[in-house]
Coordinates of C-alpha atoms in Angstrom, one line a residue:
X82 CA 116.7 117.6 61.7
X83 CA 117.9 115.0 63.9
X84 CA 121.2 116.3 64.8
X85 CA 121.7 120.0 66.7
X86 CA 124.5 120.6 63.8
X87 CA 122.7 122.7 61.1
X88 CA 124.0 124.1 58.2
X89 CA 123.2 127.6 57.6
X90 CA 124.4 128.4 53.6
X91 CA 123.7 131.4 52.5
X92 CA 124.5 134.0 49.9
X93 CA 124.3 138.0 49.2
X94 CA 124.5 140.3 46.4
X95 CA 127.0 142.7 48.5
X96 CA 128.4 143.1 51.3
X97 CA 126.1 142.9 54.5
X98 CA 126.4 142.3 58.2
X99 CA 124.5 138.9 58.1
X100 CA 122.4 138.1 61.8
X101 CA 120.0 135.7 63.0
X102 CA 117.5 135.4 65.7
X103 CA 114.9 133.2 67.4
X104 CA 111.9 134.0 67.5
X105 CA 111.8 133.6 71.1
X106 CA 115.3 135.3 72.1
X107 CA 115.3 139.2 72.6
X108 CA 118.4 140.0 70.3
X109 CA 120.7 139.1 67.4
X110 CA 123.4 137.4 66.8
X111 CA 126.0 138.0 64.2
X112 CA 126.8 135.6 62.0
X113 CA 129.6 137.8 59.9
X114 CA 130.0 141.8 59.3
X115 CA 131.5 142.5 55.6
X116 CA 130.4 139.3 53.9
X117 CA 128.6 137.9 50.9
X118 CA 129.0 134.6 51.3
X119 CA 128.4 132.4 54.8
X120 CA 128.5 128.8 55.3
X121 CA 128.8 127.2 58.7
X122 CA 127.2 124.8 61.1
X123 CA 125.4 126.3 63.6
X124 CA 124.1 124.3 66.9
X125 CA 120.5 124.3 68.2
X126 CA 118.9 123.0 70.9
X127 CA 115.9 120.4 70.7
X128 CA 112.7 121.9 69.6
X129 CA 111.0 124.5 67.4
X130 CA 113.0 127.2 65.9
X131 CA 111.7 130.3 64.2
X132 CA 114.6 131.5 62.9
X133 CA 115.1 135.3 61.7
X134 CA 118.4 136.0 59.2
X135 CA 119.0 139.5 58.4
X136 CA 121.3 141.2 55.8
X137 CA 122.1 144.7 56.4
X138 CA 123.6 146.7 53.8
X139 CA 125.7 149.5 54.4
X140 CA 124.5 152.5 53.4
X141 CA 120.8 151.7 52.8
X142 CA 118.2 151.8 55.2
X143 CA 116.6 148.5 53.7
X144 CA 117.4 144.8 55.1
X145 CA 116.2 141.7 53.6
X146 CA 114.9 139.4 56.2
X147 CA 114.0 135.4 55.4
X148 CA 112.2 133.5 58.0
X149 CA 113.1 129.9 58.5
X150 CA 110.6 127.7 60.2
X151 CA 112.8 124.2 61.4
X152 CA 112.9 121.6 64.2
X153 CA 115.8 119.8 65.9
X154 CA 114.8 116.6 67.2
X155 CA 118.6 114.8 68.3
X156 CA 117.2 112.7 71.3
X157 CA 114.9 109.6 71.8
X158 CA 111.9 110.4 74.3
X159 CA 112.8 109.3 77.7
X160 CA 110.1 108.3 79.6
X161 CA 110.5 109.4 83.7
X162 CA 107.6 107.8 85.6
X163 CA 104.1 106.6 84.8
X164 CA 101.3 105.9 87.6
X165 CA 99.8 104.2 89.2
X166 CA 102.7 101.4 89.6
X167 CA 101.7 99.0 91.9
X168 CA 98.1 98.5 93.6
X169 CA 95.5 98.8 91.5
X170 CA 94.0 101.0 88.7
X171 CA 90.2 103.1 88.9
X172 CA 91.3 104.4 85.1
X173 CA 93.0 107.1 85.5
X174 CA 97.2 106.8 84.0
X175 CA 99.5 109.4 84.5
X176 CA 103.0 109.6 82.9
X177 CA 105.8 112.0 82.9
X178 CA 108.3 112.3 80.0
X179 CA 111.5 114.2 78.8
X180 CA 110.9 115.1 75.0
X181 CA 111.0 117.9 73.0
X182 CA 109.3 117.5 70.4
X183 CA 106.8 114.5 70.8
X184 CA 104.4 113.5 68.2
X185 CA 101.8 111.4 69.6
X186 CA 101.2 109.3 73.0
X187 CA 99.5 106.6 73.5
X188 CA 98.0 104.4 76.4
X189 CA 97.6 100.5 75.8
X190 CA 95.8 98.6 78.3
X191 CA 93.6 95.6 78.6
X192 CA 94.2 91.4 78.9
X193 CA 94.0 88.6 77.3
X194 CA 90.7 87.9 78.2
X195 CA 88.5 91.0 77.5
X196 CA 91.5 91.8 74.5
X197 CA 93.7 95.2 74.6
X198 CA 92.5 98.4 73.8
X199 CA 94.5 102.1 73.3
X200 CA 93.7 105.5 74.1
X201 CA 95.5 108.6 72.8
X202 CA 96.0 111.2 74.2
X203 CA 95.5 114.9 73.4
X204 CA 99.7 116.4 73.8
X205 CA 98.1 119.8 74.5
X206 CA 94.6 119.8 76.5
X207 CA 96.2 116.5 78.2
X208 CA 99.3 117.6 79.2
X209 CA 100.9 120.2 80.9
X210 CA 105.1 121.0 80.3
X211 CA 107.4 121.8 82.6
X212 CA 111.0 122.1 80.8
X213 CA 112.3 119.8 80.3
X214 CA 109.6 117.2 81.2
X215 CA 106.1 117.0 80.4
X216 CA 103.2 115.6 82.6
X217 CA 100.4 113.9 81.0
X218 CA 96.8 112.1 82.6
X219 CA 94.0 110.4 80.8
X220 CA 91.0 108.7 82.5
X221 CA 89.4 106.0 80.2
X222 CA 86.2 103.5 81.4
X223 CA 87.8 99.9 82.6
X224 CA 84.1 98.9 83.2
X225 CA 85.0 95.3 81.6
X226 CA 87.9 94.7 83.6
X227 CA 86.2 96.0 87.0
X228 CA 88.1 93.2 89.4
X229 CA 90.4 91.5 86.9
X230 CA 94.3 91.7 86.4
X231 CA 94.8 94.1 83.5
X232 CA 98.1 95.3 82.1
X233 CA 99.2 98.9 80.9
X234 CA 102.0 101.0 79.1
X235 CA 102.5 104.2 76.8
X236 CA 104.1 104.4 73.8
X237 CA 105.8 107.6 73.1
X238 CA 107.1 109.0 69.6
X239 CA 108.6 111.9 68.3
X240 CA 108.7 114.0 65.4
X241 CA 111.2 112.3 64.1
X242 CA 109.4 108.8 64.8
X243 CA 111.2 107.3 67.4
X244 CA 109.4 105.3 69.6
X245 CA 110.0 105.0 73.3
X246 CA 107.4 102.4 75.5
X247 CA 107.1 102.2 78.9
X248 CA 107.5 99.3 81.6
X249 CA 104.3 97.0 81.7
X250 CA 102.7 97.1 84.7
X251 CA 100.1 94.8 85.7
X252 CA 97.2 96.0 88.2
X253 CA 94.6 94.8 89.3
X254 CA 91.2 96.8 88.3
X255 CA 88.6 98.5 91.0
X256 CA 87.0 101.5 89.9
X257 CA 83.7 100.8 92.0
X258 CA 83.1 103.5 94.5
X259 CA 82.5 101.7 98.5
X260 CA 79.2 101.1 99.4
X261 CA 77.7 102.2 102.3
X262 CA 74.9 100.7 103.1
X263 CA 74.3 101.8 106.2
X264 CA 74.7 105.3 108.6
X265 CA 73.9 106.8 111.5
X266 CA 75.8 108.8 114.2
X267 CA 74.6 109.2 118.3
X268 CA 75.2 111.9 120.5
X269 CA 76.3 110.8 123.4
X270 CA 77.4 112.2 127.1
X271 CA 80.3 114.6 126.8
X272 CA 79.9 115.6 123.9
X273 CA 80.5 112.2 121.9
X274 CA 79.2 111.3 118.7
X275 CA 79.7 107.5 117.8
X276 CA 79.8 107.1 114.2
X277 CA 78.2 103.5 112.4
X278 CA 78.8 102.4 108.9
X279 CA 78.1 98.9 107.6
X280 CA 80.6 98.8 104.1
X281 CA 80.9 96.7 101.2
X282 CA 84.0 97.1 99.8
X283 CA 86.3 94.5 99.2
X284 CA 89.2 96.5 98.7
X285 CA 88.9 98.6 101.6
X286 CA 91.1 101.0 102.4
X287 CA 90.2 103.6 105.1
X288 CA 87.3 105.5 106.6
X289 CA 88.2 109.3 107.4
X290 CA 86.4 112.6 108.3
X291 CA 86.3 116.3 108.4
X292 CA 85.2 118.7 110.8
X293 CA 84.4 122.0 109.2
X294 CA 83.2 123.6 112.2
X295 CA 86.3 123.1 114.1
X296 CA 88.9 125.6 114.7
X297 CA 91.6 124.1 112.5
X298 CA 89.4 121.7 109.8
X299 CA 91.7 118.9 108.5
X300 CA 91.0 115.0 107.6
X301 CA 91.3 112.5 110.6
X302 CA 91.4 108.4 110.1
X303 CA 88.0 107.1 111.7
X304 CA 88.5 103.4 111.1
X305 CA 91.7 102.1 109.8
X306 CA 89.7 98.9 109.1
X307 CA 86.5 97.3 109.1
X308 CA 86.0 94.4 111.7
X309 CA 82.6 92.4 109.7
X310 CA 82.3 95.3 107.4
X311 CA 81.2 97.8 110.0
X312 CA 82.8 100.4 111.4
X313 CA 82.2 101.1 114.5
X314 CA 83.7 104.5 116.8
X315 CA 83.4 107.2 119.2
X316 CA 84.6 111.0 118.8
X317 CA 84.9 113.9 121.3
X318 CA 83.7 117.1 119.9
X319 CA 84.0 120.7 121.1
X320 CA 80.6 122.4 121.9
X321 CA 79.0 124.2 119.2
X322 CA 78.3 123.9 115.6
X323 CA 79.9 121.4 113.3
X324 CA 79.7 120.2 109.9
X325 CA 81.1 116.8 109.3
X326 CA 82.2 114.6 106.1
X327 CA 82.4 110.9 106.2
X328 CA 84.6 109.6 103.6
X329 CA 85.0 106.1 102.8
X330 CA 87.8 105.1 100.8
X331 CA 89.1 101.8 98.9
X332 CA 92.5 101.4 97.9
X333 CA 92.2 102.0 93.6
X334 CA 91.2 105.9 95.5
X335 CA 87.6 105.5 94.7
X336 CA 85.5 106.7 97.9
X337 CA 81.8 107.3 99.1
X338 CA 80.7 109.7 101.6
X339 CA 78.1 111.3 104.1
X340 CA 77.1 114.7 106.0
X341 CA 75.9 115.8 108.0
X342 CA 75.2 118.8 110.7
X343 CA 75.1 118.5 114.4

């Protein structure tokens, strides 16, 4: 249906106490209590309904039950936020949407040079609800786009096959990881380390790094930027074991890394 109004008609051969359920309520509700005959609109909200109507007679220990399966689909799908919006895209799309009842999603991305192409995506294993919105991801393989200007959108329908499409956002593409082509790290007096790394990455974004073998492990920024693609700094560590993580990060997210013990 695409209105909340539904008309329940129904009819019995004597006079019953006529209720109804969902499925996924915990008690009755009574339509009328000495009646053979009911007719009235009745308002549901958006979604599935399993819908239980009883008529008990008096005097019998019998009902007759009938189970109505029906969905109420009164809104067009409103779509919240998609990601990423600005910046640029490594593949993966997110978006977040307000519809009960959607049918089938879809991600359309490409340019005019390499053409368009659309992904759909899977409303159950992709997608996780959270009434009344839904949150949905997909990764697909921009490999022919990797550093061009692509642009992206969903188009969202519902049972009931309206069709709702999101903004069109141009990104630009980088779903290479960094390269590091060079490491090494030098202990020093007082307990220094200096850290090296020579980096291609056009894109860069940040170098950052973790000490698992201090008290309180949590990611510090290294080199905020790269002066001739090298980054180039000094650390004071406590004495004793540690465990470090060199990450190397470009702005699309994609990163590179290196351990190591000292």
């Amino acid at each position: 249906y695409d209105s909340r109004g539904v008309w329940i008609n129904l009819t019995a051969n004597s006079k019953a106490a006529i209720i109804y359920m969902n499925l996924d309520e915990k008690e009755f509700t009574t339509l009328c209590r000495e009646c053979t005959y009911y007719k009235k609109r009745k308002f549901f909200d958006d979604g599935v309904h399993n819908l239980i109507i009883q008529a008990v007679f008096h005097g019998y220990p019998n009902f007759f039950t009938s189970i109505n399966n029906f969905t109420i689909d009164s809104k067009k799908p409103i779509i919240k936020d998609i990601e990423p919006k600005k910046g640029f895209a490594n593949g993966v799309f997110k978006i977040n949407f307000e519809e009960a009842t959607p049918s089938s999603l879809i991600l359309n991305y490409g340019n005019s040079s390499n053409g368009y192409s659309t992904a759909f995506l899977d409303l159950i294993k992709d997608c996780v609800s959270e009434k009344p919105t839904t949150t949905c991801s997909i990764n697909v393989n921009l490999s022919k786009y990797n550093e061009q200007d692509i642009s992206y959108w969903f188009s969202l329908k519902d049972m009931a096959n309206r069709m709702t499409d999101s903004k069109i956002t141009s990104l630009k593409v980088d779903f290479s990881k960094p390269i590091i082509n060079k490491f090494n790290y030098t202990l020093g007096s007082m307990k220094r380390i200096n850290f090296f790394l020579n980096i291609t990455e056009i894109n860069f974004d940040k170098v950052v790094f973790i000490d698992y073998g201090s008290y309180f492990p949590m990611w510090r920024t290294l080199c905020p930027k790269l002066i001739n693609n090298i980054c180039d700094e000094t650390r004071i560590f406590s004495k004793g074991e540690h465990d470090i993580v060199i990450k190397v990060f470009d702005k699309a997210g994609n990163s590179a890394q290196r351990s190591f013990s000292v």
